[in-house]
Structures are given as C-alpha cells and as structure tokens.
Amino acid sequence: MICWINPFTGLAGDMLLAALIDAGAPLDRIRSAVAATGLSGWNLTAERITDHGLAATRVHVEVTDPHTERRATEVLEMATRATPRPVADLATAAVTAIAEAEARLHDTDPADVHLHELGGHDTLVDIVGSAAALHALEVTDIVSAPLPLGRGRIDAAHGVLPCPAPATLALLAGAAVTGSDLPGETVTPTGAALLHAAGARYGPPPPMTLGTTGYGAGTRPLPDRPNVVAVSLGSPLAGAPDEDVVVLETNLDDVTGELLGHVIARALHAGALDVWTTPAVMKKGRPAQTLHVLVHPHQERRLRDLVLAETGALGIRRVAATRTTLPRAFETVQVDGHPVRVKRGPYGAKPEHDDMVAAAAALGLPLRAVAARALHLSKAGTTTSQEEERAQ
C-alpha cells in the first residue's frame, strides 16, 4: 500500500497519527501497541472535528503520570517493546534518529541525551501509534509532498531558538522542503523523525489507484485555513513506470556474521528498499561477502554513511539502476480463526511469514500446513479486504 502525505500546513506526530486513524487505522490496535511499551498513566482518544468547514480527526493524549522528561535510552528501551515487531522496528528507528540528531547538536553521545520536550508521553504515543497505524494499514511505501517550514522563533528548554528548530532541520537532512507564510513550528521533530525512519520519498503522488484519504488536525487554530495534514492510500498501478534506484556495494572480509546481520537490519530500518549479500573471493584467496544495499537516490548518502560506519569499510561503490515493480495487494484469510495476510501479485500469492508463525504456534500445526491452508482459502476467495477489515 502506498501512503502519500500532503502536509498542507506542516506535519506533527499527532497530526500524522490522526490522519492515519481517519484513513481507517483501528484505534484499538494502536492503543495495544503503545501499551506493550510499558508506558503508564496515559489514554489515547480520537474525536471528529470541523476546521474551516473540513471534517478531520484530532487525537488527544490524556496524561496522569507527571513523568514528562526522559533520557533517550529510556524512551528507546520502551519503543523496543512495542508490538508487533515491525512496529517496534519503525518506532526505535524514529527514536534513534531523534537521539542522534540531539547528540550532534549538543556535541554529546546519543546515550547521554536528555529529552526535554521530546521525552514526554505524547512523543512515545505519537511515534509508536503512527508506526502501529502504518502497519495496520499495510503501508509499504511513503511519499510526501515537500514539507512547508515556518518562520520566526520558538521557546524551548534551552531558551529561544530559531524556527525551524535545529533538531527538526537535522532530522530533515535529505528531505524536500519549501518555505511557508505561517509563523512558528510547522514541522515538529517527531513528524520529521517518523518520515526519516520510514524512508519517505518526496514528490507528487506516485501512479496509484486512489483509495481512502484521511485528514488529521493539529491543535493550533489558524485564521484562514484548516490546520490539517492529509494522507491518501492507494495501490500501485499496473504498468507503472520504472523508477531510478542506486545499488551500494562493498566487499567485506573482516566482519562477523553477527555484525553483518546487524548491518542488514539497520539498513532496512533506515529505509533501504532491499539488502542482501553474495559470497566473494578476494585477493590472496580470502573468502568474503559483498554487501548490496538498494536505495532510492535521495537516501543514498544516509545509507552510504551508515554502511561505512557500521562495517568499517574504507570504500563503497554505487551502481545506478532502474527497477520495475509489479502491483500487489493484501488480503486476509482466517485459518481456523487466526488472521493470515496474503500478498497477491499478478502471477501468484504468498502468505505473510510472521502471521503464519503466529497461527502455527496458536494452532499447534506445522508452518507449511498453515501456509497451504492460507493459500487454499485465498484461491477460494474466502478473504477479507482492507476496507472490510476497517469496517469491522
């Protein structure tokens, strides 16, 4: 599923979360993902509002726990507990991005960063909640229009700062931005971190069959326009044009298998389209692995720096390429009462592995038996579409 974001007046974490809920993300699954972090003293609600004649959703985080500031390591530890695993992966990537940006600005180690405004309940709820909403909506590709940056100054824990905030600018490195006539903070660090962690691309809506559009309202009233962000969901069009990509490659003969697995996971979390290795033989007959990282051009610098820092390699190659992607759609089948998503393309279908593992464990069946049953149900048309799931 493609998610195109139109940040009409900017982007904040709560606005993105509200827009995804408005587009159909189930609130109970979002609450469940946040609850798994161990965060206490909070309640998440959503309400329908009208802003300058436009109906939208606004979220509220009601807090009873006065603990509003935390170290980045504490927030990161809670984010790792979110469920399911893909939600935790995106949430931890966003929190890590914030910690690293703050560390660079304050010339300190990310582990020592103390989050002031970003250490409260609402930050963790917005980040984990948005990650859970994207997962529930089965979003695999995020594209955003250029982000409008406000002007003026803002009050922060360290005093008066220029707007956009330094942390926001650090997180937006590589993003497409444009000026705005709005004063104050139009893009928050949380909103910027979520796009950064999700590997968002920037530009007009990609070719897709348009589905639901949701509107998420911010809390600041504007005199002449609705303060909203819009998210539009859609499926890739058949025969969509090829897209330009870059393959980053480096030969590694001095890294362990554990480190290589770590680098692959980090690159995927940072937005790589795919990561793989191939065996190689280097000079003097030394066995090695060639690491390949497939990225969009606008992500090349960030992924290149990540690979070099993690592996210690002294160089990296880039190969320009194009890729053709076929349209795909998700459907859900019930294997003896357990939901299993099935990804269907023009030439076949494949059940999602994590769903099959959960169903197999619950039913006490071999994984291949669950796979066969899911494919049989999919071929028989005993499925639930995404729209039907949202209505249930």
Coordinates of C-alpha atoms in Angstrom, one line a residue:
M1 CA 0.0 0.0 0.0
I2 CA 1.3 3.5 -0.9
C3 CA 0.7 6.4 1.5
W4 CA 1.0 9.9 0.0
I5 CA 1.2 12.7 2.6
N6 CA 0.1 16.2 1.8
P7 CA 1.4 18.4 4.6
F8 CA -0.9 21.3 3.8
T9 CA 0.1 23.3 6.9
G10 CA 3.0 21.2 8.1
L11 CA 3.5 17.9 9.9
A12 CA 3.5 16.8 13.5
G13 CA 3.4 13.3 15.0
D14 CA -0.1 13.7 16.4
M15 CA -1.4 15.1 13.1
L16 CA 0.0 12.1 11.2
L17 CA -1.4 9.7 13.7
A18 CA -4.8 11.4 13.5
A19 CA -4.8 11.3 9.7
L20 CA -4.0 7.6 9.6
I21 CA -6.8 6.9 12.1
D22 CA -9.1 9.0 9.9
A23 CA -8.0 6.9 6.9
G24 CA -9.0 3.7 8.7
A25 CA -6.3 2.6 11.1
P26 CA -8.0 0.9 14.1
L27 CA -7.6 2.7 17.4
D28 CA -7.6 -0.5 19.5
R29 CA -4.5 -1.8 17.6
I30 CA -2.8 1.5 18.1
R31 CA -3.5 1.5 21.9
S32 CA -2.4 -2.1 22.2
A33 CA 1.0 -1.3 20.5
V34 CA 1.6 1.6 22.8
A35 CA 0.5 -0.3 25.9
A36 CA 3.1 -3.0 25.1
T37 CA 5.9 -0.4 25.7
G38 CA 5.1 -0.3 29.4
L39 CA 4.2 3.4 29.3
S40 CA 1.8 4.1 32.2
G41 CA -0.5 7.0 33.0
W42 CA -1.9 7.8 29.6
N43 CA -5.1 7.5 27.5
L44 CA -5.4 8.0 23.7
T45 CA -8.7 9.2 22.3
A46 CA -9.7 10.5 18.9
E47 CA -12.5 12.9 18.0
R48 CA -14.1 14.2 14.9
I49 CA -13.8 18.0 14.5
T50 CA -14.5 20.5 11.7
D51 CA -11.8 23.1 10.9
H52 CA -12.8 25.8 8.4
G53 CA -15.5 23.6 7.1
L54 CA -13.3 20.5 6.6
A55 CA -14.0 17.4 8.7
A56 CA -11.0 15.8 10.2
T57 CA -9.8 13.7 13.2
R58 CA -7.9 15.0 16.1
V59 CA -6.2 12.9 18.7
H60 CA -5.7 13.6 22.4
V61 CA -3.2 12.1 24.8
E62 CA -4.5 12.4 28.4
V63 CA -1.7 12.1 30.9
T64 CA -2.0 11.2 34.6
D65 CA 1.7 10.4 35.1
P66 CA 3.8 13.6 35.7
H67 CA 7.0 12.0 34.3
T68 CA 7.4 14.3 31.3
E69 CA 11.2 14.2 30.7
R70 CA 13.3 11.1 30.0
R71 CA 16.7 10.1 28.7
A72 CA 16.8 8.9 25.1
T73 CA 17.9 5.5 26.2
E74 CA 14.7 5.1 28.4
V75 CA 12.5 6.1 25.5
L76 CA 14.3 3.8 23.2
E77 CA 14.0 0.9 25.6
M78 CA 10.2 1.4 25.8
A79 CA 9.9 1.7 22.0
T80 CA 11.6 -1.7 21.5
R81 CA 8.8 -3.4 23.5
A82 CA 6.1 -2.2 21.1
T83 CA 4.2 -5.0 19.3
P84 CA 4.2 -6.4 16.7
R85 CA 7.9 -6.5 15.7
P86 CA 7.6 -4.2 12.6
V87 CA 6.0 -1.5 14.8
A88 CA 8.9 -1.7 17.3
D89 CA 11.4 -1.5 14.4
L90 CA 10.0 1.7 13.0
A91 CA 9.5 3.3 16.4
T92 CA 13.0 2.5 17.6
A93 CA 14.4 3.9 14.3
A94 CA 12.5 7.1 14.8
V95 CA 13.6 7.5 18.5
T96 CA 17.2 6.7 17.5
A97 CA 17.1 9.4 14.8
I98 CA 15.9 11.9 17.4
A99 CA 18.6 10.9 19.9
E100 CA 21.4 11.1 17.2
A101 CA 20.2 14.5 16.0
E102 CA 20.1 15.9 19.5
A103 CA 23.5 14.4 20.2
R104 CA 25.1 16.1 17.2
L105 CA 23.5 19.4 18.2
H106 CA 24.8 19.2 21.8
D107 CA 28.1 17.5 21.0
T108 CA 27.4 14.5 23.2
D109 CA 26.8 10.8 23.0
P110 CA 23.3 9.7 22.0
A111 CA 23.2 7.5 25.1
D112 CA 23.6 10.6 27.2
V113 CA 21.0 12.7 25.5
H114 CA 18.3 14.0 27.9
L115 CA 15.0 14.6 26.0
H116 CA 13.1 17.6 27.4
E117 CA 10.0 18.4 25.2
L118 CA 10.5 15.1 23.4
G119 CA 10.7 12.9 26.5
G120 CA 7.0 13.1 27.4
H121 CA 4.2 10.6 27.0
D122 CA 2.9 12.3 23.8
T123 CA 6.1 11.7 21.9
L124 CA 6.1 8.0 22.6
V125 CA 2.4 7.7 21.9
D126 CA 2.7 9.6 18.6
I127 CA 5.7 7.6 17.4
V128 CA 4.6 4.1 18.4
G129 CA 1.0 5.0 17.5
S130 CA 1.9 6.2 14.0
A131 CA 4.1 3.1 13.4
A132 CA 1.2 0.8 14.5
A133 CA -1.2 2.7 12.2
L134 CA 1.1 2.3 9.2
H135 CA 1.5 -1.4 9.9
A136 CA -2.3 -1.9 10.4
L137 CA -2.9 -0.1 7.0
E138 CA -0.2 -2.3 5.4
V139 CA 1.7 0.7 4.1
T140 CA 4.9 -0.3 2.4
D141 CA 5.8 2.9 0.6
I142 CA 5.6 6.5 1.9
V143 CA 5.8 9.6 -0.4
S144 CA 5.4 13.1 0.9
A145 CA 4.9 16.5 -0.8
P146 CA 7.6 19.0 0.2
L147 CA 7.3 20.0 3.8
P148 CA 6.5 23.7 4.5
L149 CA 8.8 25.2 7.0
G150 CA 7.6 28.0 9.3
R151 CA 9.4 31.2 10.4
G152 CA 10.2 33.1 13.5
R153 CA 11.3 31.7 16.8
I154 CA 10.2 29.1 19.3
D155 CA 10.6 28.7 23.1
A156 CA 12.5 25.6 24.1
A157 CA 14.0 24.1 27.3
H158 CA 17.4 25.6 26.3
G159 CA 15.9 29.1 25.6
V160 CA 14.6 30.9 22.5
L161 CA 15.6 29.1 19.3
P162 CA 15.2 29.9 15.6
C163 CA 12.3 28.3 13.7
P164 CA 12.6 25.7 12.3
A165 CA 14.1 24.1 15.4
P166 CA 17.7 22.9 15.0
A167 CA 16.6 19.3 15.8
T168 CA 13.9 19.4 13.1
L169 CA 16.4 20.7 10.5
A170 CA 18.9 17.9 11.4
L171 CA 16.2 15.3 11.0
L172 CA 15.1 16.7 7.7
A173 CA 18.5 16.4 6.0
G174 CA 17.8 15.0 2.6
A175 CA 14.1 15.8 2.7
A176 CA 12.3 18.1 0.2
V177 CA 11.2 21.3 2.0
T178 CA 9.7 24.6 1.0
G179 CA 9.0 28.0 2.6
S180 CA 5.7 28.9 4.3
D181 CA 4.0 32.1 5.3
L182 CA 3.0 30.5 8.6
P183 CA 4.8 31.7 11.7
G184 CA 6.1 29.2 14.3
E185 CA 6.8 25.5 14.2
T186 CA 5.0 23.8 11.2
V187 CA 7.1 20.6 11.2
T188 CA 8.0 19.0 14.6
P189 CA 10.9 16.8 15.3
T190 CA 8.6 13.9 15.9
G191 CA 6.9 14.3 12.5
A192 CA 10.3 14.7 10.8
A193 CA 11.7 11.6 12.7
L194 CA 8.8 9.4 11.6
L195 CA 9.4 10.3 7.9
H196 CA 13.1 9.8 8.3
A197 CA 12.7 6.4 9.9
A198 CA 10.1 5.3 7.4
G199 CA 12.4 6.1 4.5
A200 CA 9.9 8.5 3.0
R201 CA 10.4 9.7 -0.6
Y202 CA 9.3 13.2 -1.7
G203 CA 7.4 14.4 -4.6
P204 CA 3.9 14.3 -6.2
P205 CA 1.6 11.4 -5.8
P206 CA 3.0 8.3 -7.5
P207 CA 1.0 6.4 -10.0
M208 CA -1.6 4.5 -8.0
T209 CA -5.3 3.6 -7.7
L210 CA -6.5 6.0 -5.1
G211 CA -8.3 4.6 -2.1
T212 CA -9.1 6.3 1.2
T213 CA -7.9 9.8 2.2
G214 CA -7.8 10.8 5.9
Y215 CA -7.3 14.2 7.5
G216 CA -5.5 14.8 10.7
A217 CA -6.0 18.0 12.6
G218 CA -3.4 19.9 14.6
T219 CA -4.2 21.7 17.9
R220 CA -3.1 25.2 16.7
P221 CA -6.0 27.2 15.2
L222 CA -5.2 29.1 12.0
P223 CA -7.1 32.2 11.0
D224 CA -7.5 31.5 7.3
R225 CA -7.2 27.8 6.7
P226 CA -7.7 24.3 8.2
N227 CA -4.6 23.1 10.2
V228 CA -4.6 19.6 8.8
V229 CA -2.4 17.0 7.1
A230 CA -3.9 14.7 4.5
V231 CA -2.8 11.1 3.9
S232 CA -4.0 9.3 0.8
L233 CA -3.8 5.5 0.5
G234 CA -3.6 3.7 -2.8
S235 CA -2.4 0.6 -4.7
P236 CA 0.4 0.8 -7.3
L237 CA -0.9 0.9 -10.9
A238 CA -0.2 -2.0 -13.2
G239 CA 2.4 -0.9 -15.7
A240 CA 3.7 1.9 -13.5
P241 CA 6.9 3.4 -15.0
D242 CA 10.3 2.2 -13.9
E243 CA 12.0 4.2 -11.2
D244 CA 15.6 5.1 -10.7
V245 CA 17.5 3.4 -7.9
V246 CA 21.0 3.1 -6.6
V247 CA 22.8 -0.1 -5.5
L248 CA 25.6 0.5 -2.9
E249 CA 28.2 -2.3 -2.7
T250 CA 31.2 -3.1 -0.6
N251 CA 33.3 -6.2 -0.2
L252 CA 33.8 -7.4 3.4
D253 CA 36.3 -10.0 4.6
D254 CA 36.8 -8.9 8.2
V255 CA 33.3 -8.8 9.7
T256 CA 31.5 -11.4 11.7
G257 CA 28.2 -13.0 10.7
E258 CA 26.6 -11.3 13.7
L259 CA 27.8 -7.8 12.6
L260 CA 26.7 -8.5 9.0
G261 CA 23.2 -9.4 10.2
H262 CA 23.1 -6.2 12.4
V263 CA 24.1 -4.0 9.4
I264 CA 21.4 -5.6 7.2
A265 CA 18.8 -5.0 9.9
R266 CA 19.9 -1.4 10.4
A267 CA 20.0 -0.6 6.7
L268 CA 16.4 -1.9 6.3
H269 CA 15.2 0.1 9.3
A270 CA 16.9 3.2 7.8
G271 CA 14.8 2.9 4.7
A272 CA 16.7 0.7 2.3
L273 CA 14.5 -0.9 -0.3
D274 CA 16.4 -4.3 0.0
V275 CA 19.6 -5.6 1.4
W276 CA 21.4 -8.8 0.5
T277 CA 24.8 -10.4 0.4
T278 CA 26.7 -12.6 -2.1
P279 CA 29.8 -14.7 -1.4
A280 CA 33.0 -13.5 -2.9
V281 CA 36.7 -14.4 -3.1
M282 CA 39.1 -11.5 -2.6
K283 CA 42.9 -11.2 -3.1
K284 CA 45.0 -13.9 -1.6
G285 CA 42.0 -16.2 -1.8
R286 CA 40.3 -14.8 1.2
P287 CA 36.6 -15.6 1.5
A288 CA 34.3 -12.6 1.8
Q289 CA 30.8 -11.3 1.5
T290 CA 29.7 -8.5 -0.9
L291 CA 27.0 -6.4 0.8
H292 CA 24.4 -4.9 -1.6
V293 CA 22.1 -2.1 -0.4
L294 CA 19.3 -1.0 -2.8
V295 CA 18.2 2.6 -2.1
H296 CA 16.3 5.5 -3.6
P297 CA 18.7 8.2 -4.8
H298 CA 17.7 10.7 -2.1
Q299 CA 18.6 8.1 0.5
E300 CA 22.0 7.3 -0.9
R301 CA 24.1 9.5 1.3
R302 CA 22.4 8.4 4.6
L303 CA 22.7 4.7 3.8
R304 CA 26.2 5.0 2.5
D305 CA 27.3 6.7 5.7
L306 CA 25.5 4.0 7.8
V307 CA 27.2 1.1 6.0
L308 CA 30.7 2.7 6.2
A309 CA 30.3 3.5 9.9
E310 CA 28.9 0.1 10.9
T311 CA 31.3 -2.1 8.8
G312 CA 34.5 0.0 9.0
A313 CA 34.9 -0.5 5.2
L314 CA 37.2 2.0 3.5
G315 CA 35.2 2.4 0.4
I316 CA 31.9 1.8 -1.3
R317 CA 30.7 1.5 -4.9
R318 CA 27.5 2.9 -6.4
V319 CA 25.7 1.5 -9.4
A320 CA 22.8 3.4 -10.9
A321 CA 19.9 1.1 -11.9
T322 CA 16.2 1.1 -12.6
R323 CA 13.6 -1.2 -11.1
T324 CA 10.2 -2.3 -12.2
T325 CA 7.7 -3.1 -9.5
L326 CA 4.5 -5.1 -10.2
P327 CA 1.3 -4.1 -8.4
R328 CA 0.4 -6.0 -5.3
A329 CA -2.5 -6.2 -2.9
F330 CA -3.0 -7.6 0.6
E331 CA -6.0 -9.7 1.7
T332 CA -6.6 -11.5 4.9
V333 CA -7.8 -15.1 5.4
Q334 CA -8.9 -16.8 8.6
V335 CA -7.0 -20.0 9.3
D336 CA -9.2 -21.6 12.0
G337 CA -9.9 -18.2 13.4
H338 CA -6.4 -16.8 13.1
P339 CA -5.8 -14.0 10.6
V340 CA -3.1 -14.5 8.0
R341 CA -2.4 -11.8 5.5
V342 CA -1.7 -12.9 1.9
K343 CA 0.2 -10.7 -0.5
R344 CA -1.1 -11.2 -4.1
G345 CA 0.6 -10.1 -7.3
P346 CA -0.2 -10.6 -10.9
Y347 CA 1.5 -14.1 -11.0
G348 CA 0.9 -15.6 -7.6
A349 CA 0.3 -15.1 -3.9
K350 CA 2.3 -15.6 -0.7
P351 CA 1.1 -15.7 2.9
E352 CA 3.0 -13.3 5.3
H353 CA 5.5 -15.3 7.3
D354 CA 5.0 -13.6 10.7
D355 CA 1.3 -14.2 10.5
M356 CA 1.8 -17.9 9.6
V357 CA 4.2 -18.3 12.5
A358 CA 1.7 -16.9 15.0
A359 CA -1.1 -19.0 13.6
A360 CA 1.0 -22.2 13.6
A361 CA 2.1 -21.6 17.2
A362 CA -1.5 -21.0 18.3
L363 CA -2.9 -24.0 16.5
G364 CA 0.0 -26.4 17.1
L365 CA 0.3 -27.0 13.4
P366 CA 3.4 -27.2 11.1
L367 CA 4.2 -23.9 9.3
R368 CA 3.7 -25.5 5.9
A369 CA 0.3 -26.7 6.8
V370 CA -0.8 -23.2 7.8
A371 CA 0.7 -21.9 4.5
A372 CA -1.2 -24.4 2.4
R373 CA -4.4 -23.7 4.2
A374 CA -4.0 -19.9 3.8
L375 CA -3.3 -20.3 0.0
H376 CA -6.3 -22.6 -0.4
L377 CA -8.5 -20.0 1.3
S378 CA -7.1 -17.2 -0.8
K379 CA -7.6 -19.1 -4.0
A380 CA -11.2 -19.9 -2.9
G381 CA -11.9 -16.2 -2.4
T382 CA -12.5 -16.6 1.3
T383 CA -10.8 -13.3 2.1
T384 CA -11.3 -10.0 3.9
S385 CA -10.3 -6.9 2.1
Q386 CA -8.6 -4.0 3.8
E387 CA -11.8 -1.9 3.6
E388 CA -13.9 -4.7 5.2
E389 CA -11.4 -5.1 8.0
R390 CA -11.5 -1.4 8.8
A391 CA -15.3 -1.5 9.0
Q392 CA -15.3 -4.5 11.4

